[in-house]
Short mmCIF file of C-alpha atoms in Angstrom, two decimals:
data_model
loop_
_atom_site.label_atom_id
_atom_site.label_comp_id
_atom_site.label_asym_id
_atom_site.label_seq_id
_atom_site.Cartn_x
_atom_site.Cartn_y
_atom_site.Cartn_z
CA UNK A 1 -0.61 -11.84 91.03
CA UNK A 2 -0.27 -15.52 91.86
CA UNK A 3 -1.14 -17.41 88.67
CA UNK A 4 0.16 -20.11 86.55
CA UNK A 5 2.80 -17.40 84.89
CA UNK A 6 4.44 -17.97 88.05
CA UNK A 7 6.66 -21.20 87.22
CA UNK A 8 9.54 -20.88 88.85
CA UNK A 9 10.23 -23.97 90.97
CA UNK A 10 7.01 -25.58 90.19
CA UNK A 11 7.19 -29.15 89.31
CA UNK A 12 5.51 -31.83 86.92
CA UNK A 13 6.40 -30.42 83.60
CA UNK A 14 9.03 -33.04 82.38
CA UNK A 15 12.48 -32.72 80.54
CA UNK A 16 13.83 -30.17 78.50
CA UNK A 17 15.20 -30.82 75.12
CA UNK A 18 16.48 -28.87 72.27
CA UNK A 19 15.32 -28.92 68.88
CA UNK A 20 17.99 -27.83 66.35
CA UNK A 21 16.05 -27.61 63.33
CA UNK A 22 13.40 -25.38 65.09
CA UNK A 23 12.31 -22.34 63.25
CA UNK A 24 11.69 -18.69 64.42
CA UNK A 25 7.44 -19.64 63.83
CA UNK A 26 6.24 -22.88 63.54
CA UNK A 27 3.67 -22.25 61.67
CA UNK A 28 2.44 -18.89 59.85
CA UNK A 29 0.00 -17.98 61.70
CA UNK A 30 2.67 -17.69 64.57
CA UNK A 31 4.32 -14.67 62.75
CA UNK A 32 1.15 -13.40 62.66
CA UNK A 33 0.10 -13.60 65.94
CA UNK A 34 3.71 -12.10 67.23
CA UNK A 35 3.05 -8.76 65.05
CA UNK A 36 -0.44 -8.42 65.97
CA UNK A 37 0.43 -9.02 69.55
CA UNK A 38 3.88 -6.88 69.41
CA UNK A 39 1.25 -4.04 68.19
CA UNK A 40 -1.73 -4.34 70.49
CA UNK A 41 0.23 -2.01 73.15
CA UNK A 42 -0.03 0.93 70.92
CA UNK A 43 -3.20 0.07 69.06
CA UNK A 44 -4.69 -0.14 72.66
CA UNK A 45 -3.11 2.71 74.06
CA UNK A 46 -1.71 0.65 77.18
CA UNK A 47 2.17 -0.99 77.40
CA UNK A 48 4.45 -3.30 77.82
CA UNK A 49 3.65 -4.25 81.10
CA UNK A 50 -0.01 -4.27 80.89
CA UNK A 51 0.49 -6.91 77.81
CA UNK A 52 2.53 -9.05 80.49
CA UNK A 53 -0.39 -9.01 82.68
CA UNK A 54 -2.49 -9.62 80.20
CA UNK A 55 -0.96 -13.20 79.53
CA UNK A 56 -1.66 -13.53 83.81
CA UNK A 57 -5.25 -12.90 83.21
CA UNK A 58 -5.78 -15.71 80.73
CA UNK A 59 -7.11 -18.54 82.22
CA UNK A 60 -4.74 -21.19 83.38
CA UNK A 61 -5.67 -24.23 81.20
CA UNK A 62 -5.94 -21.70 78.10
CA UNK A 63 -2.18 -20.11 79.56
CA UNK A 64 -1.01 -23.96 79.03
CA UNK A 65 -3.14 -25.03 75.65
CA UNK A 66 -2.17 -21.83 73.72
CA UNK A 67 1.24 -21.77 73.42
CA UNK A 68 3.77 -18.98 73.37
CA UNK A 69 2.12 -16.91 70.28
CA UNK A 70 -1.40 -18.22 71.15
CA UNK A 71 -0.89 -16.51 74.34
CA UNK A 72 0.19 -13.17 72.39
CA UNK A 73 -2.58 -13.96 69.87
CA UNK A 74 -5.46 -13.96 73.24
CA UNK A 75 -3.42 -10.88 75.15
CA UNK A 76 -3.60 -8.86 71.62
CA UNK A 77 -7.51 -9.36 71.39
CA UNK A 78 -7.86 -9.15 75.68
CA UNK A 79 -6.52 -5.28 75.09
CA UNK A 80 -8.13 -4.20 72.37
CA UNK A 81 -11.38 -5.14 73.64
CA UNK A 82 -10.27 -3.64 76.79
CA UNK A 83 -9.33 -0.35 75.26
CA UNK A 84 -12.87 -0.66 73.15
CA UNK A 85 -11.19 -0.84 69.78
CA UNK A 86 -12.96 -4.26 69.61
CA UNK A 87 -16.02 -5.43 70.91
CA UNK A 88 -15.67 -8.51 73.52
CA UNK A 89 -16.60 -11.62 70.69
CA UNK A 90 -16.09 -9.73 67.50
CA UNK A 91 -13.08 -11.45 66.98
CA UNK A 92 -14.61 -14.90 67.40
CA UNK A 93 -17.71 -13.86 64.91
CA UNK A 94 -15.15 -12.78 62.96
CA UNK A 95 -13.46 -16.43 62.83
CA UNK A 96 -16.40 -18.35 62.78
CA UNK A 97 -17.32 -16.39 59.48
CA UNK A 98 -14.37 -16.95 58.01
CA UNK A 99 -15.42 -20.51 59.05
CA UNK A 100 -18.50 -20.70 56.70
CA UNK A 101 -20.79 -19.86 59.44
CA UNK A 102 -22.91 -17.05 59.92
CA UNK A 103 -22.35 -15.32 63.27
CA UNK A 104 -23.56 -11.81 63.78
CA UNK A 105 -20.85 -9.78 63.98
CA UNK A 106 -20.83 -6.87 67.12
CA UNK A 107 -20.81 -3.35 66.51
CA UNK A 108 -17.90 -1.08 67.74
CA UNK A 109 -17.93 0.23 71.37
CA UNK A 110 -16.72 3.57 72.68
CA UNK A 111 -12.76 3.76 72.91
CA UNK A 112 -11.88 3.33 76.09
CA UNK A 113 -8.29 3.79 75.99
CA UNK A 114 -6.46 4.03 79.44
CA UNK A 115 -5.39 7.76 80.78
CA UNK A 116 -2.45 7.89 82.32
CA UNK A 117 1.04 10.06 82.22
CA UNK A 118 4.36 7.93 80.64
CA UNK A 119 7.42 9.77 81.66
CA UNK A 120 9.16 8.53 78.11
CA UNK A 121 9.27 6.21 76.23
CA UNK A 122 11.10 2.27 77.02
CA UNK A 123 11.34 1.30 80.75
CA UNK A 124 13.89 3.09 82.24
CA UNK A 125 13.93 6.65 84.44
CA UNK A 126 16.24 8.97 85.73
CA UNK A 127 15.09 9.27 89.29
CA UNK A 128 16.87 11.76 92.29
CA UNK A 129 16.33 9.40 94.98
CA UNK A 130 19.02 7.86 96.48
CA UNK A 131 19.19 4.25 96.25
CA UNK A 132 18.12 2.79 99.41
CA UNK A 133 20.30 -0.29 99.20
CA UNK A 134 23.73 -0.46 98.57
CA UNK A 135 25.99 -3.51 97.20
CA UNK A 136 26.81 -5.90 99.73
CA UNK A 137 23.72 -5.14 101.65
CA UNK A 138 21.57 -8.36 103.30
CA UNK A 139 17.80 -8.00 102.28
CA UNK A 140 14.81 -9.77 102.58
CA UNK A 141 12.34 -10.12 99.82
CA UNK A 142 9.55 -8.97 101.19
CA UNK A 143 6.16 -11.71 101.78
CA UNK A 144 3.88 -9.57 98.86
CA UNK A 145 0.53 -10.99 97.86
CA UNK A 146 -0.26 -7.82 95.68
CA UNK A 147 -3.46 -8.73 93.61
CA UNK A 148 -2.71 -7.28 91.07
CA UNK A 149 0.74 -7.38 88.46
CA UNK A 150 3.93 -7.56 89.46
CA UNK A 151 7.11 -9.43 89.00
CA UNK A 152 8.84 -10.71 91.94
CA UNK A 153 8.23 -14.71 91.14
CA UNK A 154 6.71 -16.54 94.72
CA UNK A 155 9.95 -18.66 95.33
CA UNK A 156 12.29 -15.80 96.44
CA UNK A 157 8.84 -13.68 98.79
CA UNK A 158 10.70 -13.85 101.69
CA UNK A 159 13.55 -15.35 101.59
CA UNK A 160 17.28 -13.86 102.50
CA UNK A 161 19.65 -12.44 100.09
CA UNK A 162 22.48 -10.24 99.14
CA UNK A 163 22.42 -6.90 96.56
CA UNK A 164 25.12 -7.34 94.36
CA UNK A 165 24.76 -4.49 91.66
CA UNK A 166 22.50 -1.51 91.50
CA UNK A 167 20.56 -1.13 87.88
CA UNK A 168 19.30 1.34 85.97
CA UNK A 169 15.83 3.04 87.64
CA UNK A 170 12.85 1.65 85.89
CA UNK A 171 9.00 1.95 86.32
CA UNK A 172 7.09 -0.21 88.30
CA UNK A 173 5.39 -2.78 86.59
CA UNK A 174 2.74 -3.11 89.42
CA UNK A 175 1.92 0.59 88.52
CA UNK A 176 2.22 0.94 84.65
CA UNK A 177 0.26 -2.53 84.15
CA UNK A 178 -2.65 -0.88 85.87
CA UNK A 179 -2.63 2.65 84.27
CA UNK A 180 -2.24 4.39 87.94
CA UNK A 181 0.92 5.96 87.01
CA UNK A 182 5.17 5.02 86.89
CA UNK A 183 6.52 5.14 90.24
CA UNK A 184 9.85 4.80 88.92
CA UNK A 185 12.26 2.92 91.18
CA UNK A 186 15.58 1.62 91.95
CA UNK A 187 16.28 -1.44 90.53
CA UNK A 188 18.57 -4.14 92.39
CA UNK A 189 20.22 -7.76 91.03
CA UNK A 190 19.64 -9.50 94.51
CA UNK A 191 21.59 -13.34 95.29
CA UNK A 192 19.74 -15.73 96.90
CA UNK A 193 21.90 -18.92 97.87
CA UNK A 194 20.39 -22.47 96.37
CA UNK A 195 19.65 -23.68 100.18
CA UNK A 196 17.81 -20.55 101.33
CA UNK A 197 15.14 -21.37 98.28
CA UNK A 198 14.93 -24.54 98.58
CA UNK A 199 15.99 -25.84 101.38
CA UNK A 200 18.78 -28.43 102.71
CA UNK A 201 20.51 -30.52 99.80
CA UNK A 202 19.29 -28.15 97.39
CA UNK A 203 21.66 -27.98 94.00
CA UNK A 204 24.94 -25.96 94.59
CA UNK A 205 23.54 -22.87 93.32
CA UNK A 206 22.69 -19.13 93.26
CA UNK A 207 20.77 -17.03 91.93
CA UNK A 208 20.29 -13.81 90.67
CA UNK A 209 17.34 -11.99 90.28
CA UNK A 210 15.92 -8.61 89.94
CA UNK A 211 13.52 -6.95 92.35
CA UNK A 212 12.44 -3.25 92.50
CA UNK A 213 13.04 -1.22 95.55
CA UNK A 214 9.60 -1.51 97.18
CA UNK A 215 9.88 -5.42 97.00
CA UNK A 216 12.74 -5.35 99.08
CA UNK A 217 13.43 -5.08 102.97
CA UNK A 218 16.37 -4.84 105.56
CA UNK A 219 16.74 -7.98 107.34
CA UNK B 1 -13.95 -22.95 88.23
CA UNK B 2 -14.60 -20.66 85.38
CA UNK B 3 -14.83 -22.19 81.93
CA UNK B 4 -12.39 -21.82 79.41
CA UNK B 5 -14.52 -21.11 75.84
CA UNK B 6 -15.05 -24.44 75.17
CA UNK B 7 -15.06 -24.17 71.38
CA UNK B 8 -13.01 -21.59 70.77
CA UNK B 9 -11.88 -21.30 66.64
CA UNK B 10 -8.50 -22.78 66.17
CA UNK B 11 -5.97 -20.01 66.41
CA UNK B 12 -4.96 -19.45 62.65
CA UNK B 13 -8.69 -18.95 61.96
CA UNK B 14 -8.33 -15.78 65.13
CA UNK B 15 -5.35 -14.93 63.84
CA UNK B 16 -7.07 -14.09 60.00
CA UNK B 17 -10.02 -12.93 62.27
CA UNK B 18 -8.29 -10.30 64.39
CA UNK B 19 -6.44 -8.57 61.76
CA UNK B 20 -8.79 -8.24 59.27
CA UNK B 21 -11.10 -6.62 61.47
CA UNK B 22 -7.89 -4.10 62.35
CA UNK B 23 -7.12 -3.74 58.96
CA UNK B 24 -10.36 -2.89 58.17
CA UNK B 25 -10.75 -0.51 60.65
CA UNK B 26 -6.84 1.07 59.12
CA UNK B 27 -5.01 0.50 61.74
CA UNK B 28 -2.64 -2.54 60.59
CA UNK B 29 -1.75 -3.23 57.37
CA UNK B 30 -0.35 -6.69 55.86
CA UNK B 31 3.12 -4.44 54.68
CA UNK B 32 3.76 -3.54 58.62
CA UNK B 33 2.74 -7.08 59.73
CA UNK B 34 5.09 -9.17 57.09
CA UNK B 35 8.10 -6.31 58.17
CA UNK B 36 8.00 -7.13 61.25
CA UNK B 37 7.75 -10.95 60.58
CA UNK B 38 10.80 -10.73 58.36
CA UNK B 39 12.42 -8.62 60.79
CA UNK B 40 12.74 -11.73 63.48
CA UNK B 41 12.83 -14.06 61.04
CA UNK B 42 15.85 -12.73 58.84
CA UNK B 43 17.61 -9.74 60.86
CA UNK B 44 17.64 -10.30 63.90
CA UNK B 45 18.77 -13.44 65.66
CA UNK B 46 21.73 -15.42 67.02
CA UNK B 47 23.72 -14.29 64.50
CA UNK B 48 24.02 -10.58 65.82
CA UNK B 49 25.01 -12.08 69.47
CA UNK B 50 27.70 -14.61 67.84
CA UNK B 51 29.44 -11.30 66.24
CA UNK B 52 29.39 -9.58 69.64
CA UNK B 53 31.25 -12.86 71.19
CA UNK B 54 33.43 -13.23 68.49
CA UNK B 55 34.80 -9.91 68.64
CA UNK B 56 35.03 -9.32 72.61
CA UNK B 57 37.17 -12.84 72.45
CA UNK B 58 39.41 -11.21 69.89
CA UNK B 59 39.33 -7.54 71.16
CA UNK B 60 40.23 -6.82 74.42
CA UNK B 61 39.54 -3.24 74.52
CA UNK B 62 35.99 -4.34 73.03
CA UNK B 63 35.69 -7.09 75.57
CA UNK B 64 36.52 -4.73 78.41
CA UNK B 65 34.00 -2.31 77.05
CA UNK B 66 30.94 -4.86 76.75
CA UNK B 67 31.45 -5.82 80.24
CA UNK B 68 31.44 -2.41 81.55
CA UNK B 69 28.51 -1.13 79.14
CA UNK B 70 26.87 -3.65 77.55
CA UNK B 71 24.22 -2.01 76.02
CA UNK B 72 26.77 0.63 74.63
CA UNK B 73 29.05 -1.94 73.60
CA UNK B 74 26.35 -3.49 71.75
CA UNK B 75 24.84 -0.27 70.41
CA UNK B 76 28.15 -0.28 67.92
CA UNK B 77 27.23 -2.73 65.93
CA UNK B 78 23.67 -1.11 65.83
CA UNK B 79 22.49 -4.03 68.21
CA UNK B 80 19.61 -2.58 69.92
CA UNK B 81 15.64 -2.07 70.22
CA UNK B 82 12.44 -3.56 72.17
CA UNK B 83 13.61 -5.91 74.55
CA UNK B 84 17.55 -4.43 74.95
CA UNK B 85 16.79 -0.84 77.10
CA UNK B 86 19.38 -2.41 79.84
CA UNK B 87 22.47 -5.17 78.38
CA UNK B 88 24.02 -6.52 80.70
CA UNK B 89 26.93 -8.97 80.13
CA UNK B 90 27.92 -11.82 82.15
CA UNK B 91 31.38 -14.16 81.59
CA UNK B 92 31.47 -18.17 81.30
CA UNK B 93 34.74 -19.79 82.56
CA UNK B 94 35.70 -22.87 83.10
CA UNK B 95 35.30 -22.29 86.95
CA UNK B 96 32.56 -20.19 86.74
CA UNK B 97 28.56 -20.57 84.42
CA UNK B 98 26.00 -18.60 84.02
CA UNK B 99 22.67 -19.40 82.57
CA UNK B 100 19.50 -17.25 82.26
CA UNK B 101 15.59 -17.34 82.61
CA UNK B 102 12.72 -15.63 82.84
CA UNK B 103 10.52 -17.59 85.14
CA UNK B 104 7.61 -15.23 84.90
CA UNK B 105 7.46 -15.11 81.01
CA UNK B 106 10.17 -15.59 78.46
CA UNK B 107 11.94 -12.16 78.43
CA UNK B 108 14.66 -12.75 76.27
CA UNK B 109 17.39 -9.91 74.51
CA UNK B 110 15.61 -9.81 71.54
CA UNK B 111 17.93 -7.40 69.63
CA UNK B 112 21.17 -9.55 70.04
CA UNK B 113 19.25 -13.04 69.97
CA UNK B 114 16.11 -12.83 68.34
CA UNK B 115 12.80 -14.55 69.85
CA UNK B 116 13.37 -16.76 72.23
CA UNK B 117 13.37 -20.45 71.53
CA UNK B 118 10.94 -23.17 72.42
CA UNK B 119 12.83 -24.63 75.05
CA UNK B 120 13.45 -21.55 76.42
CA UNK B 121 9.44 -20.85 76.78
CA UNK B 122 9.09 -24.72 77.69
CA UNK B 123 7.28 -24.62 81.30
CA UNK B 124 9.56 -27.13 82.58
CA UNK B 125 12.55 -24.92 81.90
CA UNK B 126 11.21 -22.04 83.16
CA UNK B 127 9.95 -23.79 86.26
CA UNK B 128 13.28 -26.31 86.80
CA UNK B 129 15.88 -24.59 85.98
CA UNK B 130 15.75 -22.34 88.78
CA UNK B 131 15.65 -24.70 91.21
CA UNK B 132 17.77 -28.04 89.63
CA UNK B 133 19.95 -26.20 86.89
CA UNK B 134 23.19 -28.76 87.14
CA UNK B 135 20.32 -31.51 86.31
CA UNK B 136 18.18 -29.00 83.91
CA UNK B 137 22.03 -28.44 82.08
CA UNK B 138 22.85 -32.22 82.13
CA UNK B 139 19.76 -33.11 80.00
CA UNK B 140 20.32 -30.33 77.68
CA UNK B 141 23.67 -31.51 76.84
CA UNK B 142 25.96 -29.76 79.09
CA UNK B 143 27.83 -31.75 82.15
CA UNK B 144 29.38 -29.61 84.75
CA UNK B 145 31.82 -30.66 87.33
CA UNK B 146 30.68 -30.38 91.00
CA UNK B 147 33.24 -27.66 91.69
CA UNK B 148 31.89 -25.32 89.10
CA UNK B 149 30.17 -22.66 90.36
CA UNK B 150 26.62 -21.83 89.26
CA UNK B 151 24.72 -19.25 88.69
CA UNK B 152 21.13 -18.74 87.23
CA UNK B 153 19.63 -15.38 86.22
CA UNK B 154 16.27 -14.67 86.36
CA UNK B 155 15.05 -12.23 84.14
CA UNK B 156 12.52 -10.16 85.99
CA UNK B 157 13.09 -6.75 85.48
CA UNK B 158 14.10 -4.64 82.12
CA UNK B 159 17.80 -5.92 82.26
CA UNK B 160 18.70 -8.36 79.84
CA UNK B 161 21.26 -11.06 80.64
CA UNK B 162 23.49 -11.76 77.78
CA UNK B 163 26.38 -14.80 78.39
CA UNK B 164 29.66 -14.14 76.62
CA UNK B 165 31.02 -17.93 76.21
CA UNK B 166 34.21 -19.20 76.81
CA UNK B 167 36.27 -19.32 73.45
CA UNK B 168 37.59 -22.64 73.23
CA UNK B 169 40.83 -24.44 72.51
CA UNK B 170 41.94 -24.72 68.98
CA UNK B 171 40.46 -21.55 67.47
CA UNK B 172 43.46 -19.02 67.67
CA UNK B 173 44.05 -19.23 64.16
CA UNK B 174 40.35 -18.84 63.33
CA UNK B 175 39.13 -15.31 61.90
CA UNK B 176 36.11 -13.49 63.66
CA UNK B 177 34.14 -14.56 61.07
CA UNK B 178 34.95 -17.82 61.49
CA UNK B 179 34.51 -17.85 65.42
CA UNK B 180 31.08 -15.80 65.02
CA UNK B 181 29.91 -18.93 63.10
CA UNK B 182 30.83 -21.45 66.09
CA UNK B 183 29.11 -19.67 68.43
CA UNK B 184 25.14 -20.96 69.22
CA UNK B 185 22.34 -19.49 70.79
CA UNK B 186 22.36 -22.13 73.09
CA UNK B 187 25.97 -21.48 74.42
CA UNK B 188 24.38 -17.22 74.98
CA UNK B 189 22.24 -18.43 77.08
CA UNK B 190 24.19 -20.28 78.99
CA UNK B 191 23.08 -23.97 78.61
CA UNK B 192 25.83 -25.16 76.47
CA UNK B 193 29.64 -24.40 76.19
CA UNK B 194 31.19 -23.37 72.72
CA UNK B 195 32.40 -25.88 71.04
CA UNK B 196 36.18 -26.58 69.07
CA UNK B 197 35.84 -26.74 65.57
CA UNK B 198 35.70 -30.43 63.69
#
């Protein structure tokens, strides 16, 4: 989906600097929050890629105010009241009792945990088809506006590059995320030059990215 | 435009909320939770890449070996889990840098560098350094000449980029051990360059 996830080439957001004395969490509740979230997939019966679309579905200024783990903390709560493991709000009675108020506290719902096949566990699939690009091959990123998840970023949707290596078959986030199945597919490390992406005087670049077959075309 | 909950409960308070309500309900308990805490915090980190480095810059059959297979190559030092299903290694040179991403998210290689840094998540890294990475670099510390060739890496798949640095000058008396511990996480991801020893 198009969202605030989608950074790349954005502008606004300042320098970058590096703090050396930075530790793994900032604060405890950090650790916390990267456990419960690195759980939710399981507790909620979904996966990996539905918890990236999860942090998608946030809403933008809540994306930005949360932080890293308060992202995970909001995606770990999003899909277990998806999967009805929680009721939507029990989490915030919850806090706001733990707060010294006195909030009434939902009762459980029905599970509702997605049904869908996984052909294994992890990411990656052995698939028969033949690859449909080869190394060396010019490609165009195709113009998608899928509604839903996926993971080629808007700055390389249509634009012209090259397939330099072939990668391991993987399922397709735009299918797993939404519980309609794996669609495993050829994975390709595609190099787009600097100036095709962002036009004359860009920075002497390239870059490398990884699309899935069905975001790709023949130019 | 949809509001955001406008008084939400500060995020340590959800935190306590949401897993006492799944501990209650048996299906997390504090022993699993602090594990995996300690896990990131005290396993698994920089440290585990910095071996691999150290001993592909002082093992050539190794080195050959990680560049073919990384995640094999990493597998032997028992370097693997959630967030390493695909390795995949990539050289620094003096002519030639790499530096990774993941625009969309932070994906990061967990099992050989451990959760991914601040500045790594920072939005203006993810957003700029696709687009300006000599200037991104140049304010993180690292200068590059105008005839070295760049090359960014955006995670957006399952693969995970790993840099192997270039070893520099003055170490070929130095141990493995003793390279392992010059070698940052900043220089595996590709915005810094290894440094000589003091």
């Amino acid at each position: 989906m198009d969202g605030i996830h989608d950074m790349g080439g954005t502008e606004g957001w300042g320098t970058v600097s590096i703090d050396p004395d930075e530790k793994v969490f900032a604060e405890d509740w950090e650790g916390r929050a990267f456990a419960l979230g690195a759980m939710s997939g399981g507790l909620s019966g979904t996966n990996l890629d539905a918890f990236r679309h999860s942090l998608e579905r946030l809403h933008p200024l809540a994306y930005l105010q949360d932080g890293y783990y308060g992202r995970w903390l909001a995606c770990a709560e999003l899909l277990l009241v998806d999967s009805g493991v929680l009721a939507e709000g029990a989490v915030d009675a919850r806090a706001r009792n733990l707060m010294g108020e006195s909030a009434e506290e939902p009762a459980d719902p029905e599970l509702a945990k997605p049904e869908y096949e996984r052909g294994g566990g992890g990411s990656l699939r052995e698939i028969d088809d033949e690859p449909k690009f080869a190394v060396g091959d010019a490609i165009r990123a195709r113009d998608m506006h899928a509604r839903g998840h996926h993971r080629m970023p808007a700055y390389v949707r249509g634009h012209a590059g090259v397939v330099t290596a072939i990668r391991p078959a993987a399922v397709l986030p735009d299918a797993t995320a939404h519980f309609t199945g794996e669609d495993p597919q050829h994975v390709y490390t595609v190099a787009f030059e600097a100036e095709e992406l962002w036009g004359p005087g860009a920075e002497a670049s390239t870059l490398h990215i990884d699309l899935f077959e069905s975001y790709m075309e023949t130019t | 435009m949809t509001a955001v909950p406008p008084t939400r409960p500060p995020a340590p308070i959800r935190a306590e909320a949401l897993e006492a309500l799944l501990t209650e309900r048996g299906l997390v308990n504090a022993d699993a939770i602090d594990g995996l805490i300690n896990r990131f915090v005290n396993d698994v980190g920089p440290m585990n890449g910095a071996k691999v480095v150290a001993k592909a810059w002082t093992d050539e059959d190794y080195k050959a070996r990680l560049m073919a297979d990384g995640t094999a190559a990493v597998g032997e030092f028992g370097f693997a889990g959630p967030q390493g299903e695909h390795i995949v290694v990539v050289e620094n040179s003096a002519s030639s840098h790499n530096v990774v991403v993941c625009t969309l998210c932070s994906c990061y290689p967990w099992p050989l560098l451990g959760l991914p840094p601040d500045w790594y998540k920072d939005p203006a890294y993810r957003s700029r350094v696709v687009r300006e990475p000599r200037t991104v670099l140049a304010e993180m510390g690292l200068e590059l000449d105008a005839d070295v060739d760049v090359t960014v890496w955006d995670s957006s798949a399952e693969n995970r980029y790993f840099i192997l640095p270039e070893r520099p000058a003055g170490t070929e008396e130095l141990s493995e051990d003793d390279l392992a511990a010059l070698v940052t996480r900043e220089a595996m991801v590709g915005v810094a360059k290894v440094s000589s020893p003091t």
